[in-house]
Coordinates of C-alpha atoms in Angstrom, one line a residue:
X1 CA -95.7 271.5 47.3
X2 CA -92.7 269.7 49.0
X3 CA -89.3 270.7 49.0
X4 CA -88.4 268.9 46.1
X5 CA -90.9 270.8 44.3
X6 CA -93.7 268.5 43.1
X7 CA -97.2 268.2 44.4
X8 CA -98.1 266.2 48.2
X9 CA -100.2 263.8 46.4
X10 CA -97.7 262.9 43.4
X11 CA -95.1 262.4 45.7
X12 CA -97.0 260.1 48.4
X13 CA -97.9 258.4 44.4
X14 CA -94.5 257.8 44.3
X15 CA -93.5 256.9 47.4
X16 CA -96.7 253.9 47.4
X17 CA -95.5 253.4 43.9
X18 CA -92.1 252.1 44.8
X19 CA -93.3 250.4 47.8
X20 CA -95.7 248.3 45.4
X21 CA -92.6 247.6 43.1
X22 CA -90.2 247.1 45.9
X23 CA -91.9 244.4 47.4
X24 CA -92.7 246.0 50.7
X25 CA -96.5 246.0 49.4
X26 CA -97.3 242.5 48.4
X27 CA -100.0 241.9 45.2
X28 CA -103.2 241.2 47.3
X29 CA -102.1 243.2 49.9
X30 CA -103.9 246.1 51.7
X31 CA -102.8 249.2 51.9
X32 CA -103.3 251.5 55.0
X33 CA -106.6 253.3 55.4
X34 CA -106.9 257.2 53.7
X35 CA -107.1 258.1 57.4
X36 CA -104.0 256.2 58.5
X37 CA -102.3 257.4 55.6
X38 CA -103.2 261.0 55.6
X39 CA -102.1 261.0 59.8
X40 CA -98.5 258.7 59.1
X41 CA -97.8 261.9 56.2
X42 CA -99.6 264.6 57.8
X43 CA -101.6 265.3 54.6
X44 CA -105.4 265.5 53.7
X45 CA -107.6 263.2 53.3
X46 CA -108.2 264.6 49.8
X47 CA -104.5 264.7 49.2
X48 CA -104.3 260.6 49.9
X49 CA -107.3 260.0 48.1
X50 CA -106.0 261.8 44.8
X51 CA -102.4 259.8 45.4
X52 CA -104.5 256.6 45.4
X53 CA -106.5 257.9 42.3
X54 CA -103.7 257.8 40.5
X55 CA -102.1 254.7 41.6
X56 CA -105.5 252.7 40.4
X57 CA -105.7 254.2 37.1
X58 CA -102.5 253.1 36.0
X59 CA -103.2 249.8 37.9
X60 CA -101.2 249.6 40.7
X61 CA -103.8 249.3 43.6
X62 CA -107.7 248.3 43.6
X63 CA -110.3 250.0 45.7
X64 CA -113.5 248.2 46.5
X65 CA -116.3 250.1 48.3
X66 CA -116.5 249.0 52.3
X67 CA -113.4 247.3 52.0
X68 CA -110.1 249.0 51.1
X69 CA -107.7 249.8 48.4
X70 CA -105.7 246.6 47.7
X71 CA -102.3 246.3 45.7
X72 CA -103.1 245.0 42.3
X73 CA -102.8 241.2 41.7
X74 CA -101.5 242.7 38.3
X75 CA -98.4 243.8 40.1
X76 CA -97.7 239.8 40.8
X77 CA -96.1 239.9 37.3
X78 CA -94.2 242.7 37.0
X79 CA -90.9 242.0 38.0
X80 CA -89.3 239.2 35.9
X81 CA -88.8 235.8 38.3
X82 CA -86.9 234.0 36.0
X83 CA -89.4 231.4 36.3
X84 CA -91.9 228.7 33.7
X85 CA -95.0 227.2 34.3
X86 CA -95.5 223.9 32.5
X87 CA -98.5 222.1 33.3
X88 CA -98.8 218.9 31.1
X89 CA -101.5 216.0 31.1
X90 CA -99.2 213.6 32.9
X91 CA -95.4 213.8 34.5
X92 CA -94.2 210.6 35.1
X93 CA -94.3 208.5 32.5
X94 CA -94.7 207.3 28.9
X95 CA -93.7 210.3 27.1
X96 CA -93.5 213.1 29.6
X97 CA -90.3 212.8 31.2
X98 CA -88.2 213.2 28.4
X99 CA -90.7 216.4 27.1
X100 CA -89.7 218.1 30.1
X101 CA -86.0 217.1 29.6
X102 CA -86.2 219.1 26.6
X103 CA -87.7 222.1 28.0
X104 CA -85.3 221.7 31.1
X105 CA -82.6 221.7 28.6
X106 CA -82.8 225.3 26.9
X107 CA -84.5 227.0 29.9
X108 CA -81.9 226.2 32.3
X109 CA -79.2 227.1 30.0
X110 CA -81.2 230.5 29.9
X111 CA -81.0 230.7 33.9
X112 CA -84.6 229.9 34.1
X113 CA -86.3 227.8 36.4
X114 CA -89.2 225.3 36.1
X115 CA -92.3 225.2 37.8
X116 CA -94.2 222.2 37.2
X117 CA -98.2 220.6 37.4
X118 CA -100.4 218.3 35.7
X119 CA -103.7 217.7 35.1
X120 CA -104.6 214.1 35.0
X121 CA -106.2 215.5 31.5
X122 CA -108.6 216.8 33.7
X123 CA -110.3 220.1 33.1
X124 CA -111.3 221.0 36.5
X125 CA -107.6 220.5 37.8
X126 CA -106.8 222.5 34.9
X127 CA -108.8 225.6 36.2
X128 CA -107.0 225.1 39.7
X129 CA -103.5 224.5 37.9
X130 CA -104.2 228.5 35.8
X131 CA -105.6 229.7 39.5
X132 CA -102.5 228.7 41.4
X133 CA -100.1 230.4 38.7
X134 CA -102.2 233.4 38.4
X135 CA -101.2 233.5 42.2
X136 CA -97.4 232.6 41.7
X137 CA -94.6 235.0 39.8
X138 CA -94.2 233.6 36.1
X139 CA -93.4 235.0 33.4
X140 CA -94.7 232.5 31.1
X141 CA -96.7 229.5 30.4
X142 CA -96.4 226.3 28.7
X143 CA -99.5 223.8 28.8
X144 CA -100.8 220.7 27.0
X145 CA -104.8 221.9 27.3
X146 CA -106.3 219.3 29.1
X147 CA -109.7 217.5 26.7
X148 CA -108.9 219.2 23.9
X149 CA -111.6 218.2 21.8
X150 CA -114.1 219.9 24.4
X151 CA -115.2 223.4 24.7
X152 CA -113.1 225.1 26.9
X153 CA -115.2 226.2 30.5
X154 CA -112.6 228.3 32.2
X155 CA -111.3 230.8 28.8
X156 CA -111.4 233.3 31.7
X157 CA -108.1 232.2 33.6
X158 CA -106.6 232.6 29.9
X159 CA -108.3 235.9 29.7
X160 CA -106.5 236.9 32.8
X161 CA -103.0 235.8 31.6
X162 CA -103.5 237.7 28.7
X163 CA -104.6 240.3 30.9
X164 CA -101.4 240.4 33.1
X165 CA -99.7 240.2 29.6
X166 CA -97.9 236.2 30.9
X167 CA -97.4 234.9 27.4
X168 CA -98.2 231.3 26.9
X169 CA -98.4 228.8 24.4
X170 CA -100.4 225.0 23.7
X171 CA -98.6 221.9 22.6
X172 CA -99.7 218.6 21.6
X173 CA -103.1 220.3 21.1
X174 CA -105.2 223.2 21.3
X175 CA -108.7 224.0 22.3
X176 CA -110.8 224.8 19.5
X177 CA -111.7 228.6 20.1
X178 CA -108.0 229.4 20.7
X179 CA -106.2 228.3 17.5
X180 CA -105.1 232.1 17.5
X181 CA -102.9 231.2 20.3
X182 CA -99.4 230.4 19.3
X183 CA -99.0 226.3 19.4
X184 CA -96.7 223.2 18.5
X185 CA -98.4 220.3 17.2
X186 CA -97.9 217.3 15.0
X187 CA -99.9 216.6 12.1
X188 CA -101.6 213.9 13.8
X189 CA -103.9 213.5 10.1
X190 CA -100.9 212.9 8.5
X191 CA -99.8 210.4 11.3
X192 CA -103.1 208.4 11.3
X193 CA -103.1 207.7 7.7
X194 CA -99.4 206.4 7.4
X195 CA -99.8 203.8 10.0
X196 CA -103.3 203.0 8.1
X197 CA -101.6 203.2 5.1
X198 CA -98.8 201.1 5.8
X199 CA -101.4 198.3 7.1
X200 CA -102.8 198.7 3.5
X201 CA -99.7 198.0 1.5
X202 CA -99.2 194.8 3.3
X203 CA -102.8 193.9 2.4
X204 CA -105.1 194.0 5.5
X205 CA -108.5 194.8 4.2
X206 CA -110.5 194.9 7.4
X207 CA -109.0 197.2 10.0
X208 CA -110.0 198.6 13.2
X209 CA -109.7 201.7 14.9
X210 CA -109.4 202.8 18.6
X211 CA -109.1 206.2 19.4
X212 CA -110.0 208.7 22.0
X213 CA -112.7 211.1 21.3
X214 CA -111.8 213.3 23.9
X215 CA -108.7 215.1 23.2
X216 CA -108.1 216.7 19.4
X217 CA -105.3 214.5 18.5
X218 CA -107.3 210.9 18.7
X219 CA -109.8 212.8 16.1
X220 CA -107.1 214.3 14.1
X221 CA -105.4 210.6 14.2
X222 CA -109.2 209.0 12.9
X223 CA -109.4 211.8 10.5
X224 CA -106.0 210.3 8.7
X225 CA -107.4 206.8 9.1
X226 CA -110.6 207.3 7.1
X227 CA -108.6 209.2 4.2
X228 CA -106.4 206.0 3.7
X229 CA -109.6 203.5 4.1
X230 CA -110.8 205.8 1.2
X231 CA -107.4 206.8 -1.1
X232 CA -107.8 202.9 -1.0
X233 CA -111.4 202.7 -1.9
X234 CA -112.5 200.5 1.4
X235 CA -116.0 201.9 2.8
X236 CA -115.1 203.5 6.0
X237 CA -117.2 201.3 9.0
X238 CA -118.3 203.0 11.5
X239 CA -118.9 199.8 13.8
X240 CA -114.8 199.2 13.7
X241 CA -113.8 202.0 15.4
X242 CA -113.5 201.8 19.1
X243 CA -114.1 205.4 20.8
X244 CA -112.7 205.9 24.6
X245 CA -112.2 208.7 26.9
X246 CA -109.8 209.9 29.4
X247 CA -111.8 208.4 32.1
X248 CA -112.1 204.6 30.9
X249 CA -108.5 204.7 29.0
X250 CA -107.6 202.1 30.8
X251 CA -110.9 200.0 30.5
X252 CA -112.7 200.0 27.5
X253 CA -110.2 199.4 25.1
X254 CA -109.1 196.0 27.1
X255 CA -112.4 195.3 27.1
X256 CA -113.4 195.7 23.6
X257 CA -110.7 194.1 22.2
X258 CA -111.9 190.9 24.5
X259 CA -115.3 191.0 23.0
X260 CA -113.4 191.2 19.4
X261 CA -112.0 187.6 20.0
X262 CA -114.4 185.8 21.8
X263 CA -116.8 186.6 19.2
X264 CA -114.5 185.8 16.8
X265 CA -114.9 189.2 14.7
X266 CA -111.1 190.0 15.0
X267 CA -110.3 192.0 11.9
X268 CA -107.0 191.4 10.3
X269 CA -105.4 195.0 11.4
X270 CA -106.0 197.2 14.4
X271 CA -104.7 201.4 14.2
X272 CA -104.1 202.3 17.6
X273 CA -104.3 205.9 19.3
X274 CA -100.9 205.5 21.1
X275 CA -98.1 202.4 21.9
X276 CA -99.7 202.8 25.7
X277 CA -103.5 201.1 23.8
X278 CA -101.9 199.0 21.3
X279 CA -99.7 197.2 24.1
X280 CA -102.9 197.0 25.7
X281 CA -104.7 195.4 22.7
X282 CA -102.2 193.3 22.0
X283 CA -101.9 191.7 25.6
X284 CA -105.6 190.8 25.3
X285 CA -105.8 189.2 22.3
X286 CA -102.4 187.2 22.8
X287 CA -104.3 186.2 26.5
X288 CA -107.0 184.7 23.7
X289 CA -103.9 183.1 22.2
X290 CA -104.3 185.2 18.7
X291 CA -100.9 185.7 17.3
X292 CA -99.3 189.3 16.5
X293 CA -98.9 189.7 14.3
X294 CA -99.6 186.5 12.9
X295 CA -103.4 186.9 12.8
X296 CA -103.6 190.5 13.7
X297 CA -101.3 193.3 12.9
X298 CA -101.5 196.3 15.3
X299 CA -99.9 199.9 15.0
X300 CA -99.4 202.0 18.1
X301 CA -98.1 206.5 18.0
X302 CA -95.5 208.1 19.9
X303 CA -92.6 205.4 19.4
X304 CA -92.2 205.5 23.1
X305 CA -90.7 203.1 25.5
X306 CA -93.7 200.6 25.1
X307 CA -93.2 200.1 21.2
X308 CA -89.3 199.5 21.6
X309 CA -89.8 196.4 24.0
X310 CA -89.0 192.7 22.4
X311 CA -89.9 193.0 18.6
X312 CA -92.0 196.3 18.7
X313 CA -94.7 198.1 17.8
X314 CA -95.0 199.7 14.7
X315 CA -95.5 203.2 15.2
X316 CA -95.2 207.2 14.7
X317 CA -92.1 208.7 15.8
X318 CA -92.6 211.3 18.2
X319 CA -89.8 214.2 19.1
X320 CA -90.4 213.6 22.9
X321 CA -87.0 215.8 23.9
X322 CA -87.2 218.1 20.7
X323 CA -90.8 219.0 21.5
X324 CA -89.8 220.1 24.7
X325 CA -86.5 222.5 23.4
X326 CA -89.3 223.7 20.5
X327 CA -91.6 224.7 23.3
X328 CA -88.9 226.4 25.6
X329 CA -87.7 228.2 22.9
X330 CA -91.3 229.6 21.7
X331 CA -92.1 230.6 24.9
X332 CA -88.6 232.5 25.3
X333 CA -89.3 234.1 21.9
X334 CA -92.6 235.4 23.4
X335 CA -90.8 236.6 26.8
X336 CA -88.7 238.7 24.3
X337 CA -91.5 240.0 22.0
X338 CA -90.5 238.6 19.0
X339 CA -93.0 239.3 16.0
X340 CA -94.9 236.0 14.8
X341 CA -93.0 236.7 11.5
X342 CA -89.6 236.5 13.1
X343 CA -90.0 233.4 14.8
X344 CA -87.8 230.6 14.0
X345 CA -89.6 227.6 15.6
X346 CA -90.7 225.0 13.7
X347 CA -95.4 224.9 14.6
X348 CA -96.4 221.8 12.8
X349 CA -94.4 218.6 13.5
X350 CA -94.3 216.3 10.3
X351 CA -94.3 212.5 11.4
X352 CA -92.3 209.7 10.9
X353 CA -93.5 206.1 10.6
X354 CA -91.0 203.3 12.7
X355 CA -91.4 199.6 11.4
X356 CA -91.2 197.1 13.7
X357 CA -92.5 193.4 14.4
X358 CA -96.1 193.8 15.2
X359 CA -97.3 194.1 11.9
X360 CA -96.5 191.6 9.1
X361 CA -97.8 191.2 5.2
X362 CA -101.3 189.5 4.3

């Protein structure tokens, strides 16, 4: 017993204990040997060694076998640091910048600070983006899931978050096996059949497609496509859809949309994925000197700063900033423990369609 009454090992527990939440033992960190522990406190070995027992069940420290007892990664995230992880596909343009306004806007106001990655859409930089922050002091996540439409490889890095208890949420998509996961999306359906709607009511009969097959929301944005072509009764065609991926984005659309004119199989109304396609669709075909939309009406999604230029794309509004406060404000809800039933943020996004001058009536 010590003086203060309580057992040797419980209070060399406590004193590691507080060493660990102090900061003095670093998560990762290697704590001094039984031996050079039981000499520095004159105790026993067995003394330490039921100290250290202690400390690992309640997952403070990690012994491995010929190596050591190590301070707990786990104790990375126990402190609050006042600081969230976004990691989005892209940062610097098209819609991104003013997302992260948004999320800038109500987590500085809560004295939080920002720490900020992206992807490329890339899954492998994904994995490396979740290493690195399992590394860093966060206390919570916001990510735009990288392929979406694809099987997720590295549900083990989202394991360990939920291991270290770091709550996190998906916008803008979310991988198929974790739609448990609290997310903000927009009904993309809904989105891809107003713009395919819209091309409808003005009388185009034939009309393309080009969407990417890679992430969730260019299927979602087909899936609303094909339920206008057939609430109008025009057979869906497989042959007028254009499919891309991330990697040939900036490619294959161009490309197709030059094979469209100089076979001269233009059809009277292209849907586009997003304003960033369309503009590039549009700049092909008008290099072919087809007229938009005098010939060819084109739709784009997002309503960003591409579909606002000259007359504009016609297009699906997107809350760029309000996204961004919705998110912050999830992920604080989360930080706080609110019950799902007590949240008050707003999970499915209903779109808006913007007119503008690159469609006209048939």
């Amino acid at each position: 017993m010590t003086e203060a009454g309580k057992p040797k090992y419980f209070s060399l527990m406590e004193q590691l204990k507080e060493d660990i939440l102090s900061g003095n033992i670093r998560p990762g960190e290697k704590l001094p040997s039984e031996n050079e522990l039981s000499v520095k406190h004159s105790l026993s070995r067995h003394t330490v060694r039921k100290a250290l027992s202690i400390l690992a069940q309640d997952g403070y420290v990690e012994s491995y076998h010929g190596k050591g007892t190590f301070c707990s990664e786990n104790m990375r995230h126990v402190k609050k640091s006042k600081n969230i992880a976004v990691v989005t596909t892209y940062i610097s343009d098209y819609i991104f910048p003013r997302l992260i306004q948004g999320m800038d806007n109500i987590l500085s106001e809560r004295g939080y600070s920002i720490i900020l990655k992206n992807t490329g859409n890339s899954r492998q930089k994904e994995a490396k983006c979740l290493e690195e922050l399992l590394q860093k002091d966060i206390d919570g996540l916001i990510i735009e899931p990288s392929k979406s439409q694809m099987i997720c490889r590295h549900s083990n890095l989202y394991q360990a978050l939920d291991k270290y208890k770091i709550p996190y949420i998906f916008i803008q998509g979310i991988y198929t096996e974790m739609t448990d996961k609290p997310h903000i999306l927009m009904d993309d359906v809904r989105g891809g059949y107003l713009v395919t709607k819209y091309l409808l009511e003005l009388g185009h009969k034939k009309i393309a497609g080009f969407f990417k097959a890679d992430d969730i929301q260019g299927i979602e944005r087909h899936k609303g496509y094909v339920h206008a072509l057939q609430e109008a009764g025009i057979p869906y065609d497989p042959d007028d859809v254009v499919w891309f991926h991330t990697e040939d984005r900036k490619s294959k659309p161009a490309m197709m949309a030059k094979m469209l004119a100089e076979k001269g199989t233009l059809p009277d109304g292209i849907v586009c994925y997003n304003d960033q396609i369309a503009v590039q669709v549009m700049e092909v075909l008008e290099s072919f000197g087809v007229s938009i939309p005098g010939e060819v009406s084109v739709t784009g999604y997002d309503n960003s700063l591409y579909a606002q230029r000259g007359s504009g794309i016609t297009t699906i509004a997107h809350p760029q900033e309000r996204l961004g406060e919705m998110a912050a404000e999830l992920i604080l809800e989360k930080i706080n423990g609110v019950p799902e039933e007590e949240s008050k943020v707003e999970r499915m996004i209903q779109p808006e369609l913007i007119v503008r001058g690159s469609c006209r009536k048939r």
